[in-house]
Each structure stands twice: as C-alpha cells, then as structure tokens.
PDB file of N, CA and C in Angstrom:
ATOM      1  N   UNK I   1      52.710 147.586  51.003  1.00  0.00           N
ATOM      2  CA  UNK I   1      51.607 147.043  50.269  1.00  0.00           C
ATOM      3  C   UNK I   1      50.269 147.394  50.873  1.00  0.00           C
ATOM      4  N   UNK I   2      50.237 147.211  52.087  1.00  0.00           N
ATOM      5  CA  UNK I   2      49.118 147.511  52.807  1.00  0.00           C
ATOM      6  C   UNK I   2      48.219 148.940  52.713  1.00  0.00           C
ATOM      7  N   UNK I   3      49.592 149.989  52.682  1.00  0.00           N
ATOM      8  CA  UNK I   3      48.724 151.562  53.165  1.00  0.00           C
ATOM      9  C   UNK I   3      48.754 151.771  51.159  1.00  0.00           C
ATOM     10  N   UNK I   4      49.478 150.723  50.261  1.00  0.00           N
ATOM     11  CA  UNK I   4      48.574 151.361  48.898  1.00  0.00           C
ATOM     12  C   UNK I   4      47.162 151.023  48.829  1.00  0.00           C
ATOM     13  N   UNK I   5      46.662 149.734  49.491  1.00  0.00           N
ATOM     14  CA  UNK I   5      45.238 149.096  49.498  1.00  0.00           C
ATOM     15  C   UNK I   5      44.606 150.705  50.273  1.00  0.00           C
ATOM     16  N   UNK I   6      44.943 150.825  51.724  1.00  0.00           N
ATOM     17  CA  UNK I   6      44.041 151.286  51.941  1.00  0.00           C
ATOM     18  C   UNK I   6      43.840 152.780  51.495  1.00  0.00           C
ATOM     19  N   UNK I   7      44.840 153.603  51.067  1.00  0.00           N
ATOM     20  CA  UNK I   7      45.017 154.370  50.270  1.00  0.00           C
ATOM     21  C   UNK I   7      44.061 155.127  48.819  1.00  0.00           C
ATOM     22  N   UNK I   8      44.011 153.228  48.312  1.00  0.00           N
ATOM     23  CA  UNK I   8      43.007 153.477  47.270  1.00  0.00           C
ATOM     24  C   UNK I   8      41.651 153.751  47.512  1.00  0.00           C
ATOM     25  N   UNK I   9      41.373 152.625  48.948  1.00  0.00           N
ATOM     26  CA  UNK I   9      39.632 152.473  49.317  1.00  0.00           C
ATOM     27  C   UNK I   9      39.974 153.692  49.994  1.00  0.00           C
ATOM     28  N   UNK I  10      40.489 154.521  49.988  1.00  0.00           N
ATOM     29  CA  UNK I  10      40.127 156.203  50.771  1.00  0.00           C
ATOM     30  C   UNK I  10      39.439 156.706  49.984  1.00  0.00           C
ATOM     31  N   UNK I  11      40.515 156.712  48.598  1.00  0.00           N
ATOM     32  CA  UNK I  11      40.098 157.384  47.303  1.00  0.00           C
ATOM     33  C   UNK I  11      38.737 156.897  46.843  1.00  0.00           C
ATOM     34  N   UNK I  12      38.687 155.850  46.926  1.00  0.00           N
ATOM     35  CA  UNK I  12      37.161 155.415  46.409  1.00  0.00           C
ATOM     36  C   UNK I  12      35.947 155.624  46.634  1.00  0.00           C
ATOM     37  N   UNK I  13      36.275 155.487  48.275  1.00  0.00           N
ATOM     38  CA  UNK I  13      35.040 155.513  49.314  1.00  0.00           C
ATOM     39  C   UNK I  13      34.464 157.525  49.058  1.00  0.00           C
ATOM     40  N   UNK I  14      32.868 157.725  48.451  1.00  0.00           N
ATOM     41  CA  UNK I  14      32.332 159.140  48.224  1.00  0.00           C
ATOM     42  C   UNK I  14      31.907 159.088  49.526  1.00  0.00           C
ATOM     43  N   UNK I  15      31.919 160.768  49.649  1.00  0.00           N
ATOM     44  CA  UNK I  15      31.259 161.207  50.473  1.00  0.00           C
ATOM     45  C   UNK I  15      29.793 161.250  50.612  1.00  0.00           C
ATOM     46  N   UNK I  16      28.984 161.157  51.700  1.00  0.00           N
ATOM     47  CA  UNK I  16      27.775 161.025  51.487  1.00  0.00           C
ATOM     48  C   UNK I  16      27.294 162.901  51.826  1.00  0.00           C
ATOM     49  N   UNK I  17      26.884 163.918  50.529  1.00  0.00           N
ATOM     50  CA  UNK I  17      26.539 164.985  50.566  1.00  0.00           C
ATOM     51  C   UNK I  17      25.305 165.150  51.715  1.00  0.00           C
ATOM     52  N   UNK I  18      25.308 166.425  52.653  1.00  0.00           N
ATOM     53  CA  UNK I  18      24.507 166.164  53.070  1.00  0.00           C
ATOM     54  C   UNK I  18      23.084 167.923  52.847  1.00  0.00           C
ATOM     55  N   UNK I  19      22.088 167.033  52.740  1.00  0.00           N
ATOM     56  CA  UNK I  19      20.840 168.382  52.540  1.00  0.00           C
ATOM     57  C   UNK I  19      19.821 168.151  54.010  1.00  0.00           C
ATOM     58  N   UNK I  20      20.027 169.629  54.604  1.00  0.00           N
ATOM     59  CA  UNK I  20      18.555 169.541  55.516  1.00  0.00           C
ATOM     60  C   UNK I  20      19.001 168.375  56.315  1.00  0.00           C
ATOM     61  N   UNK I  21      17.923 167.739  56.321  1.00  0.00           N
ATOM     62  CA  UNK I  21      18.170 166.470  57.242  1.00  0.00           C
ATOM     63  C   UNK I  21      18.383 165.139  56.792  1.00  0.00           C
ATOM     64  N   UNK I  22      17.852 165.053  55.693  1.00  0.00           N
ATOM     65  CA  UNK I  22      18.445 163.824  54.551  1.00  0.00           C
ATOM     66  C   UNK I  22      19.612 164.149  53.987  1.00  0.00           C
ATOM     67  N   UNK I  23      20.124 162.756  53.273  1.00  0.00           N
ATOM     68  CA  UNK I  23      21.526 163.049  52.838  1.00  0.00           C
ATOM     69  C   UNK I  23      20.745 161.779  51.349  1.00  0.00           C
ATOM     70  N   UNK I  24      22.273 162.271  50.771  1.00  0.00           N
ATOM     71  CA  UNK I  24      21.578 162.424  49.254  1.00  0.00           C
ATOM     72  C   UNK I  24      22.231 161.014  48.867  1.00  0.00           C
ATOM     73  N   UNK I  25      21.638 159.738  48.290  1.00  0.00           N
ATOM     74  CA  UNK I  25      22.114 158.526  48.519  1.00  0.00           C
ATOM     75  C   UNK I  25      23.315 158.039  47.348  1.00  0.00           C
ATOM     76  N   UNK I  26      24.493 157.467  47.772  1.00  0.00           N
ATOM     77  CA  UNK I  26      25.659 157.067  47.189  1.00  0.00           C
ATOM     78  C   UNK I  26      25.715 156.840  45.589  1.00  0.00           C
ATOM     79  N   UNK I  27      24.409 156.257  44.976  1.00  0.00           N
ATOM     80  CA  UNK I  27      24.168 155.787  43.727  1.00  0.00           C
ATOM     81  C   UNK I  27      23.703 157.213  43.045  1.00  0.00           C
ATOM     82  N   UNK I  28      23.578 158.225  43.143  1.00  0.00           N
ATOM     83  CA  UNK I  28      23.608 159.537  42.301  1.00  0.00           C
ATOM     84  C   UNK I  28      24.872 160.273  42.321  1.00  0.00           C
ATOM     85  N   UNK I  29      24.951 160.562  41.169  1.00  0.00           N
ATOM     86  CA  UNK I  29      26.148 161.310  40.022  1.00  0.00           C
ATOM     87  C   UNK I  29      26.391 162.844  41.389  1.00  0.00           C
ATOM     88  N   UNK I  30      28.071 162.595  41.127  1.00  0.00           N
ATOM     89  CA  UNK I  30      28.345 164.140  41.947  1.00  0.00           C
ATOM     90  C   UNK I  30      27.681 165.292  41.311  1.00  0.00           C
ATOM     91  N   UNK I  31      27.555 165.215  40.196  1.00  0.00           N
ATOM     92  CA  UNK I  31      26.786 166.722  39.531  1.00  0.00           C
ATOM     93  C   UNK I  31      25.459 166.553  39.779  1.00  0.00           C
ATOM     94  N   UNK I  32      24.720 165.317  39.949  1.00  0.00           N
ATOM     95  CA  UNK I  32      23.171 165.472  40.750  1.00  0.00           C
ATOM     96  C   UNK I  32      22.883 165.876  41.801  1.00  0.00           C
ATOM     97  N   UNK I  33      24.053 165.311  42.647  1.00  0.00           N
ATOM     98  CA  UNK I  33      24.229 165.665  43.603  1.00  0.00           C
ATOM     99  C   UNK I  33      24.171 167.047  44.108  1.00  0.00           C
ATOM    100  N   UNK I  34      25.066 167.865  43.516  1.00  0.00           N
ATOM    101  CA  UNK I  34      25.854 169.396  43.188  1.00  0.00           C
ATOM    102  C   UNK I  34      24.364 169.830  43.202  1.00  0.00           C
ATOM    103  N   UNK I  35      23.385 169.503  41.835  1.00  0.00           N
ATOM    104  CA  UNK I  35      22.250 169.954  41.533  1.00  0.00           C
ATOM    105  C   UNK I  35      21.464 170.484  43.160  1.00  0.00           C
ATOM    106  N   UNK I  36      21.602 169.157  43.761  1.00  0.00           N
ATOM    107  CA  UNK I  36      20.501 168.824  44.952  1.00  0.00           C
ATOM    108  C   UNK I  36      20.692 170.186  45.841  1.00  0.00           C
ATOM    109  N   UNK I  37      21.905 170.129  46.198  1.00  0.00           N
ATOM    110  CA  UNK I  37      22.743 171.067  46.919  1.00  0.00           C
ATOM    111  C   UNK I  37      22.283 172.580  46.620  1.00  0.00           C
ATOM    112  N   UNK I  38      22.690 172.533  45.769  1.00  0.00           N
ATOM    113  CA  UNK I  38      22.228 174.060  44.667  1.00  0.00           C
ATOM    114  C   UNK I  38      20.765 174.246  45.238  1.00  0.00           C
ATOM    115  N   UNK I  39      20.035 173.479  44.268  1.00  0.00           N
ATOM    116  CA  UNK I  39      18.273 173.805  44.896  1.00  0.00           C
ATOM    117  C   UNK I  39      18.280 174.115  46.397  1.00  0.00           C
ATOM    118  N   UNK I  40      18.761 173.396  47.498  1.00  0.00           N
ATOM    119  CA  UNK I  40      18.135 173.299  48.288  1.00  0.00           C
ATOM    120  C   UNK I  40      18.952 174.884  48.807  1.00  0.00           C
ATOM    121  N   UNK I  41      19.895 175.270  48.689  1.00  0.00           N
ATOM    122  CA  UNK I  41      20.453 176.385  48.896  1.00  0.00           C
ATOM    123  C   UNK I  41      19.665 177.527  48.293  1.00  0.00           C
ATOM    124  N   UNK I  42      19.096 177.343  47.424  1.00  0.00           N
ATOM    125  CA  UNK I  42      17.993 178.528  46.699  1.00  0.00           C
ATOM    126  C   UNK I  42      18.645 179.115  45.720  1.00  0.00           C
ATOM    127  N   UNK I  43      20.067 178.219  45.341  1.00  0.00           N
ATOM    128  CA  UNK I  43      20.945 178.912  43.838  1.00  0.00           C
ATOM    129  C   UNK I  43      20.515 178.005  42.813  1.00  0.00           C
ATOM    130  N   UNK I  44      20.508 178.753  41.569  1.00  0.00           N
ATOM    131  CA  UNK I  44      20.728 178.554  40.256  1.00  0.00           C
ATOM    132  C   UNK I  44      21.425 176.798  40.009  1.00  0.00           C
ATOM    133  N   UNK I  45      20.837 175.439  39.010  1.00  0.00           N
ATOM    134  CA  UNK I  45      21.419 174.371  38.973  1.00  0.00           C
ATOM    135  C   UNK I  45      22.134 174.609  38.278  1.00  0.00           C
ATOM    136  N   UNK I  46      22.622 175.639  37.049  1.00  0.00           N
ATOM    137  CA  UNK I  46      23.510 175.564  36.494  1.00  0.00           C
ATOM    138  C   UNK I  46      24.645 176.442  36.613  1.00  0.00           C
ATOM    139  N   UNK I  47      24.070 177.734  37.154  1.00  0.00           N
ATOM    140  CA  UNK I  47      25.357 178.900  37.179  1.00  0.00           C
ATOM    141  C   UNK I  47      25.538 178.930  38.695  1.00  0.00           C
ATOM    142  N   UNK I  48      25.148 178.518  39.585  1.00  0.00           N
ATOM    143  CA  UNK I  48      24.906 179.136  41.186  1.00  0.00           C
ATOM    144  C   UNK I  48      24.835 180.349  41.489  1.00  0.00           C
ATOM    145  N   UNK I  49      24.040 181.224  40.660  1.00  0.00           N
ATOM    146  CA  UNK I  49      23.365 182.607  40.811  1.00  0.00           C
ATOM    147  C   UNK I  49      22.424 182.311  41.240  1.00  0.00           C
ATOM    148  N   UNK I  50      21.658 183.206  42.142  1.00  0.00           N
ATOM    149  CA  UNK I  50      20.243 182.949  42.952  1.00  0.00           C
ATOM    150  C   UNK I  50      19.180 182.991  42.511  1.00  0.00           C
ATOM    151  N   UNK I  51      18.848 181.249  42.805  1.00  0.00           N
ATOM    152  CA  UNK I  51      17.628 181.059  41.836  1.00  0.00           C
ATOM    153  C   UNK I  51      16.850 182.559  41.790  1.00  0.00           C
ATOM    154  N   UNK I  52      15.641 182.538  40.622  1.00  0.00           N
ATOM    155  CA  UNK I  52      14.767 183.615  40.379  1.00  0.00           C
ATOM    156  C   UNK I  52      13.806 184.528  41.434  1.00  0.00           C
ATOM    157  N   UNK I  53      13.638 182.940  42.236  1.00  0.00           N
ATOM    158  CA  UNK I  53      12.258 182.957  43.070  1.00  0.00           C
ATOM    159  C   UNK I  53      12.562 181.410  43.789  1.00  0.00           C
ATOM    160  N   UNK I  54      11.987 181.823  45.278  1.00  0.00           N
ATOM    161  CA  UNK I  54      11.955 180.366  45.862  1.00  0.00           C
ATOM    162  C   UNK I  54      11.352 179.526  45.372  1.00  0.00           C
ATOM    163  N   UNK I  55      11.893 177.734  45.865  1.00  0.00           N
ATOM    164  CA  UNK I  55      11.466 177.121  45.058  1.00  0.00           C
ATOM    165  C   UNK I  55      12.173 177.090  43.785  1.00  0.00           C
ATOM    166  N   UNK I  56      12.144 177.624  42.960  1.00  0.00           N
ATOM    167  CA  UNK I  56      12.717 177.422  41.856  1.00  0.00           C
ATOM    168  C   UNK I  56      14.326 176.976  41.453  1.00  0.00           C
ATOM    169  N   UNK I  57      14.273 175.915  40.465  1.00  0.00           N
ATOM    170  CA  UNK I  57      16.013 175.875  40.579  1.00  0.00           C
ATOM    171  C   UNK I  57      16.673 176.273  39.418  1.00  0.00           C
ATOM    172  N   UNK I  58      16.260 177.407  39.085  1.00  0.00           N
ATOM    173  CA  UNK I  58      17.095 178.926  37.789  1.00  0.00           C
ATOM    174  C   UNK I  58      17.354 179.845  38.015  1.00  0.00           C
ATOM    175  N   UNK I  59      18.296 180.512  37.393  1.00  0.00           N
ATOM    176  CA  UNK I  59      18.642 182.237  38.032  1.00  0.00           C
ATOM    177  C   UNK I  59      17.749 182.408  36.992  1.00  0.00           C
ATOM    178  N   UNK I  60      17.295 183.927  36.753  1.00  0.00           N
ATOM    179  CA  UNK I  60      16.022 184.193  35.608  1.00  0.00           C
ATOM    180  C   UNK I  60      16.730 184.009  34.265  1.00  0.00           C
ATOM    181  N   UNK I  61      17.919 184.116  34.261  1.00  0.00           N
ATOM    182  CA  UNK I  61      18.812 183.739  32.547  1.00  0.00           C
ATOM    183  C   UNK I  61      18.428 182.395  32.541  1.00  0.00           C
ATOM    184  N   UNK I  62      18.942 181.840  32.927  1.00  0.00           N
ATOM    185  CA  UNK I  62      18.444 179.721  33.026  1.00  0.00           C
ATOM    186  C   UNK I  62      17.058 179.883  32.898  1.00  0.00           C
ATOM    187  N   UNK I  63      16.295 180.609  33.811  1.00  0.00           N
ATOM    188  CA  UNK I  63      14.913 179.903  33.278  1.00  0.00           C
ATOM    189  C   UNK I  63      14.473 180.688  31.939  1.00  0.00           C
ATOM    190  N   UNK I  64      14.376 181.716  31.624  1.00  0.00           N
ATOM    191  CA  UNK I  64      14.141 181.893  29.913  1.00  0.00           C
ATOM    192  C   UNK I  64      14.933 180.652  28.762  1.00  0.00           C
ATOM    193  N   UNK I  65      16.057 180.421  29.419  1.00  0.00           N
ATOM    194  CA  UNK I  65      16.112 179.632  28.008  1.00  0.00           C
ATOM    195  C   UNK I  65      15.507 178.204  28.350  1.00  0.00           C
ATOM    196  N   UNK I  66      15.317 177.647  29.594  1.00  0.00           N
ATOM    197  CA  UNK I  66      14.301 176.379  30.163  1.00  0.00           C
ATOM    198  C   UNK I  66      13.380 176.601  29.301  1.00  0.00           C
ATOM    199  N   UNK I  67      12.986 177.751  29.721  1.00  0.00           N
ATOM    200  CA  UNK I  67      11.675 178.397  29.331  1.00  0.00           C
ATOM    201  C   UNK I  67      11.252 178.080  27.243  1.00  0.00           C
ATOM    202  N   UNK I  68      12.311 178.491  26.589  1.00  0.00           N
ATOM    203  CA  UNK I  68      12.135 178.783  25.438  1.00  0.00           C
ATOM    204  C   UNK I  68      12.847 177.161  24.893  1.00  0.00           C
ATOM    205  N   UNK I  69      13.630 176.482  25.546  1.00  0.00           N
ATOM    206  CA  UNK I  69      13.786 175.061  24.943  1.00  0.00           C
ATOM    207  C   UNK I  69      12.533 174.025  25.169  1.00  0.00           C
ATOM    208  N   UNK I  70      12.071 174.360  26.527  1.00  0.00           N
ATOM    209  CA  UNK I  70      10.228 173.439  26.673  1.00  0.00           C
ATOM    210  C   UNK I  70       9.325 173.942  25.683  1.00  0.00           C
ATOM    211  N   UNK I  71       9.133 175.215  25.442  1.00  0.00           N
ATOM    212  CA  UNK I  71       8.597 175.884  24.299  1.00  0.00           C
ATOM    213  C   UNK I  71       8.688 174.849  23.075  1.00  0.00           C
ATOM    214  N   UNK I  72       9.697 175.201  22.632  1.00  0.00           N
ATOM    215  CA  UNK I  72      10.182 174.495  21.296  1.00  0.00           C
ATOM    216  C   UNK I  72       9.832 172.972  21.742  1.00  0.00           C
ATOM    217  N   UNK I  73      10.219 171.871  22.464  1.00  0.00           N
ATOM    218  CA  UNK I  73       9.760 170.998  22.843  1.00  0.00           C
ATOM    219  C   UNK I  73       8.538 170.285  22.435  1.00  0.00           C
ATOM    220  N   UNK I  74       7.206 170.979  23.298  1.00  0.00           N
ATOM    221  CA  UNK I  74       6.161 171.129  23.593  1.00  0.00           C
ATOM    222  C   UNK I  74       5.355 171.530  22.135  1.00  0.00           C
ATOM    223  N   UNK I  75       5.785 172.929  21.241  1.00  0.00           N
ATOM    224  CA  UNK I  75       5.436 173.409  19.874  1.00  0.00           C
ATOM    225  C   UNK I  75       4.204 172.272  19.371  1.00  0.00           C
ATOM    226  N   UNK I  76       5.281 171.355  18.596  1.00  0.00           N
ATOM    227  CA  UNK I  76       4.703 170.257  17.766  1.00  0.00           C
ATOM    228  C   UNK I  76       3.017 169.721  18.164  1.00  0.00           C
ATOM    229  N   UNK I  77       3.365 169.225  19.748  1.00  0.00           N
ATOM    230  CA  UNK I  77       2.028 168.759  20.092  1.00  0.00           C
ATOM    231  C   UNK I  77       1.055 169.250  20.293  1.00  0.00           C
ATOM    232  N   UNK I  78       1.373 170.972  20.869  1.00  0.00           N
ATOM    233  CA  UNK I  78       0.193 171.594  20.837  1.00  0.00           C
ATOM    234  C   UNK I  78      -0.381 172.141  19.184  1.00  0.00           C
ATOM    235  N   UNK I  79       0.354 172.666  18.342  1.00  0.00           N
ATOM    236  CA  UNK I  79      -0.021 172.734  17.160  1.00  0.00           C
ATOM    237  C   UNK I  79       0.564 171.929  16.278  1.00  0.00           C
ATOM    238  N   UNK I  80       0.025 170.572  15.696  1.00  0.00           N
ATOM    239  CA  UNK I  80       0.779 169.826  15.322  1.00  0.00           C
ATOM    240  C   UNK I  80       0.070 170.111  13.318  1.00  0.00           C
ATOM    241  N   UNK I  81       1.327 169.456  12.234  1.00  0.00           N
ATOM    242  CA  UNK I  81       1.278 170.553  11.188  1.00  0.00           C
ATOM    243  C   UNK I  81      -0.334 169.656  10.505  1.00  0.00           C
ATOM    244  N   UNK I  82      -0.676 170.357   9.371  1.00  0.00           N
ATOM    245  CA  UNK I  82      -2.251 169.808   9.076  1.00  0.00           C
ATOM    246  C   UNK I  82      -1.658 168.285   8.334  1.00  0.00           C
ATOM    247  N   UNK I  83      -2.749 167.711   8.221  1.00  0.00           N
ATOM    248  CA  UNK I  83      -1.949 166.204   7.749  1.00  0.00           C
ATOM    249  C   UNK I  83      -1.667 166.439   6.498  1.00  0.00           C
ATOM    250  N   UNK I  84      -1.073 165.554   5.815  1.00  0.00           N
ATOM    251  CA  UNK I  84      -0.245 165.406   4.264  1.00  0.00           C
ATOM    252  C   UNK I  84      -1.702 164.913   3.301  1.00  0.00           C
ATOM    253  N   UNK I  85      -2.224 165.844   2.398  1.00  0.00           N
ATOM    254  CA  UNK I  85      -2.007 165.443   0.919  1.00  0.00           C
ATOM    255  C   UNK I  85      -2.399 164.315   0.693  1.00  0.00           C
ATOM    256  N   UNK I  86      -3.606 163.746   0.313  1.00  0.00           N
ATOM    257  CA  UNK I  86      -3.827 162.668  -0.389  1.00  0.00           C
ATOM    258  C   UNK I  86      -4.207 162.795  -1.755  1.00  0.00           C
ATOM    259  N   UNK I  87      -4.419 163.622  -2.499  1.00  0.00           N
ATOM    260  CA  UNK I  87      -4.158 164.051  -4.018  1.00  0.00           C
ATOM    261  C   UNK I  87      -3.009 164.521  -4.455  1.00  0.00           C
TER     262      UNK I  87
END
C-alpha cells in the first residue's frame, strides 16, 4: 500500500525546468515552459529551428506567418472601413 502512495506522489511531483540562473516556476504549463527553454536556447517556439536572429523566438518561417497573422490582426484598426450609410 505504501510504495503505491509514494509511487503516485513521484508521478505527480514536476520537475522544476531550469533557465540561466532562474528556474521557471511550478504553476506554468510544460509547453510554456518548453517555450521558455526554446527562447532562451536561441531556437524557434514552435519548430526548434534557430530562431531568425537573437533575441527573437521564430525560425524566419514562424516569423512571416507571426508576421502576416498580426498583420491581419492589427488591419481593421489601422484602416478601419468608412462608416455606414445614413440615407
């Protein structure tokens, strides 16, 4: 009975990821985590191809389409359509 208890709290208990000199705190998602990791390594957050450019967290494929979904995003407010028709 005993080694299923502690068995489980093995399984339970996450690892605390570690970046640099901070470590990345228990209450963020393993894939945020993953993210953190990624950046700070200088790869890509989604493919782990090397980011574009330091600093940055995209290989240059990821950031064009970043690029072209903030675009679309953004569109509306900068040209927003003429108002509607009151006749």
């Amino acid at each position: 009975g005993h080694a299923c208890n502690s068995r489980r709290m093995q399984k339970k208990r996450r690892k605390r990821l570690l970046i640099g000199r901070g470590e990345i705190p228990e209450n963020v998602s393993r894939q945020r985590a993953w993210q953190i990791q990624q950046r700070a390594a200088g790869l890509c957050i989604v493919c782990a191809e090397k980011a574009w450019r330091r600093g940055s967290c995209h290989c240059a494929k990821h950031r064009a389409e970043h690029n072209e979904r903030e675009k679309l995003r953004w569109q509306r407010k900068m040209n927003p359509p003429p108002p509607p028709s009151l006749w």
